[in-house]
PDB file of C-alpha atoms in Angstrom:
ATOM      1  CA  UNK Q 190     121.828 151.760  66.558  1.00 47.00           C
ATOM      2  CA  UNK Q 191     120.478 152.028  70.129  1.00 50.00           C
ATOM      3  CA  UNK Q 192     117.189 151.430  68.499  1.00 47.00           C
ATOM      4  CA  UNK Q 193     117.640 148.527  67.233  1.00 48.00           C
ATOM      5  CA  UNK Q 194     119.150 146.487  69.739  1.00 50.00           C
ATOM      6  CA  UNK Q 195     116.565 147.009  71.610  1.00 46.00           C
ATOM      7  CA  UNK Q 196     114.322 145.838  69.348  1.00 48.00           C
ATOM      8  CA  UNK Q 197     114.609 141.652  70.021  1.00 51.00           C
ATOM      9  CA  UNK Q 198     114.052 142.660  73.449  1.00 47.00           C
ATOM     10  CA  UNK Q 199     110.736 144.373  72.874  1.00 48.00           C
ATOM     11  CA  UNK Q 200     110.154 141.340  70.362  1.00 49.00           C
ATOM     12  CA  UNK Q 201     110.895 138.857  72.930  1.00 47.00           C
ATOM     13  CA  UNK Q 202     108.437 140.606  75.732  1.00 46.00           C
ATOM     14  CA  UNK Q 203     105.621 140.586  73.368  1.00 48.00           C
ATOM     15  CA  UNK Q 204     106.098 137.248  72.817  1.00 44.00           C
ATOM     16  CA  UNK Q 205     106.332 136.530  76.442  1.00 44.00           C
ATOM     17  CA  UNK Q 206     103.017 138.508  76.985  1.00 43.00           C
ATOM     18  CA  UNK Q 207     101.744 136.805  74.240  1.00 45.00           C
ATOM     19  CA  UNK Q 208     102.531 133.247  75.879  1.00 43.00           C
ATOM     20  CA  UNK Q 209     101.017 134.567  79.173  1.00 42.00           C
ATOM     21  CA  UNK Q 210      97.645 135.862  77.739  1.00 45.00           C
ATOM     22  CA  UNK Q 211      96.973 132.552  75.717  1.00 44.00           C
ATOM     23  CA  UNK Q 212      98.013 130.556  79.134  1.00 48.00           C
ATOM     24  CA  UNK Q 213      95.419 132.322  81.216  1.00 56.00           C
ATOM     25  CA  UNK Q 214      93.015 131.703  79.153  1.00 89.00           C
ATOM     26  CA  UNK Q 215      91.955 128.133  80.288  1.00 96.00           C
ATOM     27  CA  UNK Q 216      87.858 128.793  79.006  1.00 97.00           C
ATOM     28  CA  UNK Q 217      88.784 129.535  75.503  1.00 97.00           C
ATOM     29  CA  UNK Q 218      91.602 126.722  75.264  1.00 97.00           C
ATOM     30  CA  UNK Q 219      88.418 124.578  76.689  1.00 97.00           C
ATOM     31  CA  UNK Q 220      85.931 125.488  74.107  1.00 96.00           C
ATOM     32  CA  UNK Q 221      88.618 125.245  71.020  1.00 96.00           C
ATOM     33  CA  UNK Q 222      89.357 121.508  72.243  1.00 96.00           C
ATOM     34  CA  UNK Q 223      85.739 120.937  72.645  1.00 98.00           C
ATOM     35  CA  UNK Q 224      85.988 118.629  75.972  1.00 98.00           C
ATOM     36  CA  UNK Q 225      85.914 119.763  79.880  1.00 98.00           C
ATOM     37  CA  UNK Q 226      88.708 117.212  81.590  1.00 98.00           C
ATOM     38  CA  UNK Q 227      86.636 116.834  84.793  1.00 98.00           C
ATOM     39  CA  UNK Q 228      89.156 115.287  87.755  1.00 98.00           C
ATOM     40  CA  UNK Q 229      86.762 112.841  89.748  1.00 98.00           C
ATOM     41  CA  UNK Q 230      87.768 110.186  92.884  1.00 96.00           C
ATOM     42  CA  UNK Q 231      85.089 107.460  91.720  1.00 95.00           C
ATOM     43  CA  UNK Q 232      85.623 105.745  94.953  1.00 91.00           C
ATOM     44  CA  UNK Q 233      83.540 108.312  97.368  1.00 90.00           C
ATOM     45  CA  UNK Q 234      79.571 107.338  97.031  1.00 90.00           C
ATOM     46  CA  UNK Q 235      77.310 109.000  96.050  1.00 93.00           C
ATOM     47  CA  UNK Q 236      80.170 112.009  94.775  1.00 96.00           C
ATOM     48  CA  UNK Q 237      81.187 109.790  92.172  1.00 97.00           C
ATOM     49  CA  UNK Q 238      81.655 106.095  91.636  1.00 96.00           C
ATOM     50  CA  UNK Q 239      81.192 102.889  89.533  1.00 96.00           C
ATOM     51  CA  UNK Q 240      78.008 102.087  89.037  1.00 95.00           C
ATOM     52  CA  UNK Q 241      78.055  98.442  89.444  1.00 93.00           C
ATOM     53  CA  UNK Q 242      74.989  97.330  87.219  1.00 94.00           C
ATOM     54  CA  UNK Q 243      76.737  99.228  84.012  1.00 96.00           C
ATOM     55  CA  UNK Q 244      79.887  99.753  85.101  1.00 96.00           C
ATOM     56  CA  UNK Q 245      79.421 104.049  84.361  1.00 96.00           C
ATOM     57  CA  UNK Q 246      80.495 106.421  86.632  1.00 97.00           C
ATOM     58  CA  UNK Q 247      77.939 108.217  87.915  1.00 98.00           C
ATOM     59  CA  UNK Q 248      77.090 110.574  90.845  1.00 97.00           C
ATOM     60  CA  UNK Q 249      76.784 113.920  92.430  1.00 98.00           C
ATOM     61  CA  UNK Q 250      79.349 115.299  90.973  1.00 98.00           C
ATOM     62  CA  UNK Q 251      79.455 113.671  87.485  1.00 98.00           C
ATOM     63  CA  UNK Q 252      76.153 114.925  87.151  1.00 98.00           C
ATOM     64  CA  UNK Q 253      77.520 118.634  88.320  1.00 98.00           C
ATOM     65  CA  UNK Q 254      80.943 117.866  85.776  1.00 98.00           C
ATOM     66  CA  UNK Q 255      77.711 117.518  82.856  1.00 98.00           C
ATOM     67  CA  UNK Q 256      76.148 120.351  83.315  1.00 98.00           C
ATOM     68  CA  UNK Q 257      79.423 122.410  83.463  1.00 98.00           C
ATOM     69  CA  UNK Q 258      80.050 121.108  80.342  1.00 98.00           C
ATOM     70  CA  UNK Q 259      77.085 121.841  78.831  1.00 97.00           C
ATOM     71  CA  UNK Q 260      77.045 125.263  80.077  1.00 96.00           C
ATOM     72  CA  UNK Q 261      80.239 125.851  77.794  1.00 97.00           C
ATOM     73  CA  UNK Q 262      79.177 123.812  74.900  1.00 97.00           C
ATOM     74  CA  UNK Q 263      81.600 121.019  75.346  1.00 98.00           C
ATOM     75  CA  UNK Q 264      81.918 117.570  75.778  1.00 98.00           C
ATOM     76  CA  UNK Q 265      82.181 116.063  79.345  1.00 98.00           C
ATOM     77  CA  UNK Q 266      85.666 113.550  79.779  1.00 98.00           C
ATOM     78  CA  UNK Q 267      86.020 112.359  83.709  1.00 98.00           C
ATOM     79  CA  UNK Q 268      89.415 111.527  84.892  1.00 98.00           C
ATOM     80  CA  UNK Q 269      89.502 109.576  88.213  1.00 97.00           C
ATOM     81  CA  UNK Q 270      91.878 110.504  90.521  1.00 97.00           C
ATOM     82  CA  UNK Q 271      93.544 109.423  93.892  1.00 94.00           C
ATOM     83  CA  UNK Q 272      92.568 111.952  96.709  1.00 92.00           C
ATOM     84  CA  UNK Q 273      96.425 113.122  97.240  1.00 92.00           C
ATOM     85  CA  UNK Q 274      96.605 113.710  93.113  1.00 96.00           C
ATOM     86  CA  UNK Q 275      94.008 116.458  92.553  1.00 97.00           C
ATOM     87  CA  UNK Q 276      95.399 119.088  93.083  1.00 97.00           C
ATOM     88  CA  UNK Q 277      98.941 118.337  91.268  1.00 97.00           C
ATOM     89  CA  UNK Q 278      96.798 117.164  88.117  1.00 98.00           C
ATOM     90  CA  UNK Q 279      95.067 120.062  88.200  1.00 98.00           C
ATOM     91  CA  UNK Q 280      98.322 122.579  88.424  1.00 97.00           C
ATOM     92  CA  UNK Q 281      99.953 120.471  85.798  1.00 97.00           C
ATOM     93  CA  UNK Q 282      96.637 120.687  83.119  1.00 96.00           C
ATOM     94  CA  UNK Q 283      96.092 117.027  83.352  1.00 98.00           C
ATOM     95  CA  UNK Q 284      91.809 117.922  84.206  1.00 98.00           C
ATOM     96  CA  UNK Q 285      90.703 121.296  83.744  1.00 98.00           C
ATOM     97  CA  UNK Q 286      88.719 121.274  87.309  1.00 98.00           C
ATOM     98  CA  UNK Q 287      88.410 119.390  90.015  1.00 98.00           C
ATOM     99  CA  UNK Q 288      85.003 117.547  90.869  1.00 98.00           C
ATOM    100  CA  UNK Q 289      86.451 115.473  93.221  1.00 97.00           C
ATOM    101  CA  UNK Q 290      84.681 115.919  97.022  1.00 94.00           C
ATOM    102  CA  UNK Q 291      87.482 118.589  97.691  1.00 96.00           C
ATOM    103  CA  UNK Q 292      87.159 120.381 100.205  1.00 92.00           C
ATOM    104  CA  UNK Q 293      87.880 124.194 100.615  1.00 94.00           C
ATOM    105  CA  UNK Q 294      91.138 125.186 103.034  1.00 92.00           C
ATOM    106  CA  UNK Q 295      93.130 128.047 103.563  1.00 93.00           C
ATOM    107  CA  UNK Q 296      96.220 126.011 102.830  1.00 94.00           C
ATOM    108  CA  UNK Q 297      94.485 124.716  99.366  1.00 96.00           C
ATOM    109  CA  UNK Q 298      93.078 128.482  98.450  1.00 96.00           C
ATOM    110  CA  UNK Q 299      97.116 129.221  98.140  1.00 97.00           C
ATOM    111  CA  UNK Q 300      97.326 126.731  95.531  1.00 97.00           C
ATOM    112  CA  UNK Q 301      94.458 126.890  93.374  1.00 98.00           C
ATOM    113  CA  UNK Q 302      90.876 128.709  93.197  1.00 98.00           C
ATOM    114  CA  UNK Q 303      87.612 127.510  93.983  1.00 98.00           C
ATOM    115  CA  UNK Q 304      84.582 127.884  92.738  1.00 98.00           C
ATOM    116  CA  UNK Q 305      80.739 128.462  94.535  1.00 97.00           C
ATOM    117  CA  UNK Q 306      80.659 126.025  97.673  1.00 97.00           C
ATOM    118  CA  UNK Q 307      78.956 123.174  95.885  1.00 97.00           C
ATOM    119  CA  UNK Q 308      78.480 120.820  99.037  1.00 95.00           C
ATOM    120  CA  UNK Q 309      78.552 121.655 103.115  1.00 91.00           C
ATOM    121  CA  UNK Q 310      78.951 118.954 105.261  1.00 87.00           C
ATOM    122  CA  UNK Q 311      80.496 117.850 108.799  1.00 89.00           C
ATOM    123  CA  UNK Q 312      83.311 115.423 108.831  1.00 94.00           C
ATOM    124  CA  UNK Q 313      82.125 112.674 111.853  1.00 95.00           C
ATOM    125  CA  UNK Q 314      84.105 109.864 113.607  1.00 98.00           C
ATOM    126  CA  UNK Q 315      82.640 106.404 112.847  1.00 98.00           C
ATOM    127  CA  UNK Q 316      82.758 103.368 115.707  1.00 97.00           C
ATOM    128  CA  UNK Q 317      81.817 100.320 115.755  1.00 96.00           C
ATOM    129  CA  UNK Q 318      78.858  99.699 118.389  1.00 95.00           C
ATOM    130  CA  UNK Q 319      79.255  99.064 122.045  1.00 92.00           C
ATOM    131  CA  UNK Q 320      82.861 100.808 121.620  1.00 94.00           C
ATOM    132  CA  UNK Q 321      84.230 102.519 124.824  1.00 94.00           C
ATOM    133  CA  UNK Q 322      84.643 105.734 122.703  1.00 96.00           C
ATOM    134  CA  UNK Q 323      81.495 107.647 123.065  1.00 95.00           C
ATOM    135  CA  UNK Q 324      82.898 111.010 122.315  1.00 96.00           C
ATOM    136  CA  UNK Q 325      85.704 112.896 120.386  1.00 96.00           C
ATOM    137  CA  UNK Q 326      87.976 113.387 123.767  1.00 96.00           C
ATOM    138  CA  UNK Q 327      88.122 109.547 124.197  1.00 97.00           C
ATOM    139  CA  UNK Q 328      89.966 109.476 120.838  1.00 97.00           C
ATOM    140  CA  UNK Q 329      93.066 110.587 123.056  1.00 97.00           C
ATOM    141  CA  UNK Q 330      96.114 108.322 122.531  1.00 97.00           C
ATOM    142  CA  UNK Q 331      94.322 105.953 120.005  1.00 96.00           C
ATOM    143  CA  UNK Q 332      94.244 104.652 116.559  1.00 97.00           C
ATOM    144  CA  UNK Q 333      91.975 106.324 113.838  1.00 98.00           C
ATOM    145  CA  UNK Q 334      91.777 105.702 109.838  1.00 98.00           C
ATOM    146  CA  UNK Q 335      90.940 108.414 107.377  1.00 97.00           C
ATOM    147  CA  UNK Q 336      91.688 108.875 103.641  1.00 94.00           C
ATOM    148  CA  UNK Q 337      95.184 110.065 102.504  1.00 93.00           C
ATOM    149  CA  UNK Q 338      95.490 113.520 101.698  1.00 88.00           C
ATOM    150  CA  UNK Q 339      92.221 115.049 102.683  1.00 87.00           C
ATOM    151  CA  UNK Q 340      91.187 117.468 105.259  1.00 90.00           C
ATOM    152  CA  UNK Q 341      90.266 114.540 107.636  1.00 93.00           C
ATOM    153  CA  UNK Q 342      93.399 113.937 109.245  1.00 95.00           C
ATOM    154  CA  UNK Q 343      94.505 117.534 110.170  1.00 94.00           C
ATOM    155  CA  UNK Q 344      91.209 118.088 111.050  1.00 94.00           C
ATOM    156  CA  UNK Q 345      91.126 114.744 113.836  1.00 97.00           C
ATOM    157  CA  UNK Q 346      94.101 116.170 114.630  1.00 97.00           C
ATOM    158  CA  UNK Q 347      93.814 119.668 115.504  1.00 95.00           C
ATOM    159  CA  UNK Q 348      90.330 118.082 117.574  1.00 96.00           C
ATOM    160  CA  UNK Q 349      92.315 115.041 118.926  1.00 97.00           C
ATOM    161  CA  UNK Q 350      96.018 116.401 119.565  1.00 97.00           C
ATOM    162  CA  UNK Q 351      97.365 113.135 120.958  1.00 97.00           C
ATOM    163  CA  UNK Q 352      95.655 110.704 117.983  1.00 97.00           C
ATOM    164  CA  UNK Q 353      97.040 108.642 116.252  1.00 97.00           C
ATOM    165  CA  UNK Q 354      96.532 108.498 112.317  1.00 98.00           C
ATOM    166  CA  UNK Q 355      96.324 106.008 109.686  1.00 97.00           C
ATOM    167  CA  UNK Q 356      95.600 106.840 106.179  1.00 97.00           C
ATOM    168  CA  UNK Q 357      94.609 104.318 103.541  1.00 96.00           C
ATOM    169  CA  UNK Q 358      94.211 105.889  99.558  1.00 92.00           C
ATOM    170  CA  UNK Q 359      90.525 105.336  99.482  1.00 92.00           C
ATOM    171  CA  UNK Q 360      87.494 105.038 101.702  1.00 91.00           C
ATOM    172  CA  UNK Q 361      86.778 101.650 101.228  1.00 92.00           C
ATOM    173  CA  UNK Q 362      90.265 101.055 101.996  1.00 95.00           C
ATOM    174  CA  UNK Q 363      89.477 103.056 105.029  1.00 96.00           C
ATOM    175  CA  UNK Q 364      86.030 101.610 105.775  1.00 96.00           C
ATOM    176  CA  UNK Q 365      87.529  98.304 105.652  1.00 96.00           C
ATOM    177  CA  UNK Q 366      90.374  98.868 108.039  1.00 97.00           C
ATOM    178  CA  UNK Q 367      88.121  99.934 110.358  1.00 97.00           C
ATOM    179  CA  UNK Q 368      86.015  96.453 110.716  1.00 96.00           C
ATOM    180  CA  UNK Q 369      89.522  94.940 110.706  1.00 96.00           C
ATOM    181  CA  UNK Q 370      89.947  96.726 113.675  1.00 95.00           C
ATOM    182  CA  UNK Q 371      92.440  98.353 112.625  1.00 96.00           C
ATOM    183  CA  UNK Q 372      91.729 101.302 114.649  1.00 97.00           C
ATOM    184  CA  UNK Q 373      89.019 102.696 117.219  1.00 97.00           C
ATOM    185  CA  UNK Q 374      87.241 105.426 114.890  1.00 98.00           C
ATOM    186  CA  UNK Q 375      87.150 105.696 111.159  1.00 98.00           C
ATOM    187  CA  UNK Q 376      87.188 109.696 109.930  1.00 97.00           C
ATOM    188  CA  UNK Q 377      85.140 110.727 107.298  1.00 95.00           C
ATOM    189  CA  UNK Q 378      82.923 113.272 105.860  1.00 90.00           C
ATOM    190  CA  UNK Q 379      79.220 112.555 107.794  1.00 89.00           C
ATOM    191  CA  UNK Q 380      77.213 111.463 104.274  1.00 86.00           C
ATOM    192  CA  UNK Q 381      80.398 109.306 102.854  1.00 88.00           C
ATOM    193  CA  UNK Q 382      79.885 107.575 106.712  1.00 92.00           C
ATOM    194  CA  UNK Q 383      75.905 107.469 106.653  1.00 89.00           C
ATOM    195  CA  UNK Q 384      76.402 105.713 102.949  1.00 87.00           C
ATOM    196  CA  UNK Q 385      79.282 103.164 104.170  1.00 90.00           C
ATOM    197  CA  UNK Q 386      76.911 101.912 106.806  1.00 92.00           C
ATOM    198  CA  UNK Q 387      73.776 101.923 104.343  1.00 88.00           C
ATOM    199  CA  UNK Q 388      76.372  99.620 102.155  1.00 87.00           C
ATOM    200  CA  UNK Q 389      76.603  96.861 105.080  1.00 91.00           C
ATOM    201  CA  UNK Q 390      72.898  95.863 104.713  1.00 90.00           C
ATOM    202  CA  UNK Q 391      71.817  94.854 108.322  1.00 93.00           C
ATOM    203  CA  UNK Q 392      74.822  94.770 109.791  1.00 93.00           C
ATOM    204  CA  UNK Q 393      75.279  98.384 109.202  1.00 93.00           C
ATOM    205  CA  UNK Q 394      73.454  98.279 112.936  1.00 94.00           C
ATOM    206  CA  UNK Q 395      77.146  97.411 114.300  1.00 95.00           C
ATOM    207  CA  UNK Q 396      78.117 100.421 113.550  1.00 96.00           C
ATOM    208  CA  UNK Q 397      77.474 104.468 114.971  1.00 95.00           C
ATOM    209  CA  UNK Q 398      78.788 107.817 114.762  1.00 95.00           C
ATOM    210  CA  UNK Q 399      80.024 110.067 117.331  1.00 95.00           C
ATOM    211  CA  UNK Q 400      77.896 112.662 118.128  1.00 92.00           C
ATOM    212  CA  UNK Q 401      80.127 115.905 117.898  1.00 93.00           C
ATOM    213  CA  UNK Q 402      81.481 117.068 114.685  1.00 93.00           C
ATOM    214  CA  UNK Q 403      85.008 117.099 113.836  1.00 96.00           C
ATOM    215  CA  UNK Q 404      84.703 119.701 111.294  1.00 91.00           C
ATOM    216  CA  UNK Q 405      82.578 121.616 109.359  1.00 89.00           C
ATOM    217  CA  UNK Q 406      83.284 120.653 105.656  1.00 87.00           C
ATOM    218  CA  UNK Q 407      82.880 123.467 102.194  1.00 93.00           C
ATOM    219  CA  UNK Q 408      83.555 121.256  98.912  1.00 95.00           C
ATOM    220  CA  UNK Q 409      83.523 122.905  95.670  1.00 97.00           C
ATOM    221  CA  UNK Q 410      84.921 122.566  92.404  1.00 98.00           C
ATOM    222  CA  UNK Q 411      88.705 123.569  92.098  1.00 98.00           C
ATOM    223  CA  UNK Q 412      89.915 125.355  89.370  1.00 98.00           C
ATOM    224  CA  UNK Q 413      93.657 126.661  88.455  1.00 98.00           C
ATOM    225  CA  UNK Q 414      94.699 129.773  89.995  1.00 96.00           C
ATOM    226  CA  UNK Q 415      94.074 133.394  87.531  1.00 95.00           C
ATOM    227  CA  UNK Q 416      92.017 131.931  85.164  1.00 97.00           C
ATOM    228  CA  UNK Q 417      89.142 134.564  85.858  1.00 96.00           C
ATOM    229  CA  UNK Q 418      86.867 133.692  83.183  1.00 97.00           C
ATOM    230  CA  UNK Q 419      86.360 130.066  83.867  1.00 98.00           C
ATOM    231  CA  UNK Q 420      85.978 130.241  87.497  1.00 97.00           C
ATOM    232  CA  UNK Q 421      82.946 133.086  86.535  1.00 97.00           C
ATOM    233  CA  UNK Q 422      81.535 130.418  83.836  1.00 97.00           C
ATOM    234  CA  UNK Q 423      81.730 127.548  86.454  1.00 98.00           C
ATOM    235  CA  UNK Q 424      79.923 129.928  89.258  1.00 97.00           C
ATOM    236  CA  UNK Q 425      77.637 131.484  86.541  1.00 97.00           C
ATOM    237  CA  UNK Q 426      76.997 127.697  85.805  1.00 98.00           C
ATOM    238  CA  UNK Q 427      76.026 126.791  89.460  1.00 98.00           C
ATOM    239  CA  UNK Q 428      73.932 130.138  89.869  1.00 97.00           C
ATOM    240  CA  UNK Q 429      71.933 129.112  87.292  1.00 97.00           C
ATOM    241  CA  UNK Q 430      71.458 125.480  88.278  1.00 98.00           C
ATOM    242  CA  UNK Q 431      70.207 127.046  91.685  1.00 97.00           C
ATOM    243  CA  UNK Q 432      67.988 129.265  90.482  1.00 97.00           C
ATOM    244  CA  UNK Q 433      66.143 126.728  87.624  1.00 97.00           C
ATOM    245  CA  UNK Q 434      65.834 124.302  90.716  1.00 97.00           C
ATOM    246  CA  UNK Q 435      67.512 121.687  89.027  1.00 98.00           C
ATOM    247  CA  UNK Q 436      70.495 121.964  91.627  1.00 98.00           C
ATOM    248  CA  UNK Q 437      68.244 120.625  94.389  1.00 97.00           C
ATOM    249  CA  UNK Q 438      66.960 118.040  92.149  1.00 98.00           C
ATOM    250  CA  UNK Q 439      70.256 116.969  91.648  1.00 98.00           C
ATOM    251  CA  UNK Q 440      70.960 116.844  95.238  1.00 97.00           C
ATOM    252  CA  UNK Q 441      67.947 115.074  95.881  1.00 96.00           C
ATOM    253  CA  UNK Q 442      68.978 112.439  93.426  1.00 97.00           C
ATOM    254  CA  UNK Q 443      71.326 111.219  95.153  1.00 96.00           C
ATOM    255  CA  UNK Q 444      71.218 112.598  98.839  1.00 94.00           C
ATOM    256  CA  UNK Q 445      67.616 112.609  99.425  1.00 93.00           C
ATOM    257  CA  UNK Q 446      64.252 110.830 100.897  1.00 91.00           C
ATOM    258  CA  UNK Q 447      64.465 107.007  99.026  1.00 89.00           C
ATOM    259  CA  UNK Q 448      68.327 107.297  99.117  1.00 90.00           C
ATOM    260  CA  UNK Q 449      70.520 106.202 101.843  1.00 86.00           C
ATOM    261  CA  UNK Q 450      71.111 109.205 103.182  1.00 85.00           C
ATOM    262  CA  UNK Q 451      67.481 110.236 103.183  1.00 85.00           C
ATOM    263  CA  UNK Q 452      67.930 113.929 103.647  1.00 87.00           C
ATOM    264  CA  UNK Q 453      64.712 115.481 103.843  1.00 86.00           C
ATOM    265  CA  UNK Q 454      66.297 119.054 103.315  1.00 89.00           C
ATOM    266  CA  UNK Q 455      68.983 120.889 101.412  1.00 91.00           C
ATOM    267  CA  UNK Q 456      71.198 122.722 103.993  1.00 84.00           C
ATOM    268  CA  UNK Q 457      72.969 124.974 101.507  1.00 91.00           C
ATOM    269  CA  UNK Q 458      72.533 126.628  98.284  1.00 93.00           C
ATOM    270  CA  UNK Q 459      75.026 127.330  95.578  1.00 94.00           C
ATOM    271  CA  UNK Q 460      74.787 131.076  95.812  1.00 83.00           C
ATOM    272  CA  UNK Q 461      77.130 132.192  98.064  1.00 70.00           C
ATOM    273  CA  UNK Q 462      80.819 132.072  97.887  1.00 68.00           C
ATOM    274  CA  UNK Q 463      82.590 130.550 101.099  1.00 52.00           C
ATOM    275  CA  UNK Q 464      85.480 133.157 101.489  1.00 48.00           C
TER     276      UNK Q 464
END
């Protein structure tokens, strides 16, 4: 008698287990539905965006979202995104990971995993020539624009205590607020800057960064939190890009000498892990 009534309870927690085991399980769900749901901005140049000659998304970090996919035997499927969204699209299984210039916190590692550090960077303040800002202290008690919901504005922040901060849900947005003059310095990570000058043509000259760094800047691709066997396939993946060489020839795609940014080195590798 005592036997059996515990036996719907013991029925019930293998059926919980059950439920938990197939849940954290992302990879295999992945390779049953034969698609990677890769969560990209398509706004931030060259990490992804609109191609405007075919009207394909392209960049960085579609061509990183690719080879992910290829490493597991799936189909690609890009998702854009607005910068605040990732990371609740990625909790709620909307995208499977997040290829979406993200950059790694403390604050974000609470919420969700991350992968190999894909990109390294330096987030910069943008002015517009002949500006009496010159350096990051001169900030004090003005008007700055940045992205919504990226590391820019703590970051201007904890440099700049007294700033004050306006976010716009893109870059262009941002970019374009700025030559409104809608505040003194526009915050962004240092390539998305060099590329939104390269955009203006000639009158790109108008414009300069600020010397000093507001940050130092780790993206890499986010993935949910204890789902072990996808975030070892995704850094497997990049290990492997690195070591074939076709990581830097991805980066030099779109980063390098005959781009706008016209990098002449890669300043990281996709070997080490940023924790």
């Amino acid at each position: 008698m005592r036997l059996s009534r515990f036996l719907p309870l013991a029925a019930a927690a293998a059926v919980s287990l059950a439920a938990l085991a197939a849940q954290a399980d992302q990879l295999a769900d992945i390779q049953k539905k034969g698609e990677l749901v890769v969560g990209v901005l398509g706004t931030a140049e060259p990490y992804s965006f609109i191609d405007p000659k075919t009207r394909e998304l392209v960049g960085y970090e579609v061509d990183l979202g690719r080879e992910l996919a290829r490493k597991l035997g799936v189909k690609p499927v890009f998702k854009q995104l607005a910068v605040a969204a990732r990371i609740p699209e990625l909790q709620q299984g909307h995208v499977d990971v997040l290829a979406a210039a993200l950059a790694r916190t403390p604050e974000r590692e609470t919420q969700i995993d991350f992968s190999l550090p894909t990109f390294i960077t330096g987030q910069k303040v943008l002015v517009k020539k002949g500006s009496e800002v010159k350096t990051l202290p001169q900030l004090a008690g003005q008007r700055v624009v940045t992205v919504k919901g990226g590391t820019q504005e703590a970051n201007i922040r904890k440099a700049v205590p007294t700033v004050e901060v306006v976010t716009f849900e893109n870059a262009p947005q941002a970019f374009q607020a700025l030559q409104q003059g809608k505040g003194a310095g526009y915050v962004d990570d240092e390539a998305a800057l060099i590329d939104a000058i390269a955009k203006l043509g000639p009158a790109g000259k108008n414009y300069e960064l600020l010397a000093q760094n507001v940050s130092t800047t780790t993206v890499a691709v986010g993935l949910k939190k204890g789902e072990p066997a996808l975030k070892t396939a995704v850094d497997d993946t990049l290990r492997e890009l690195e070591k074939s060489g076709q990581a830097e020839k991805i980066f030099f795609k779109w980063y390098g000498p005959g781009t706008r940014h016209q990098f002449e080195t890669r300043p990281f590798k996709f070997t080490q892990d940023a924790s």
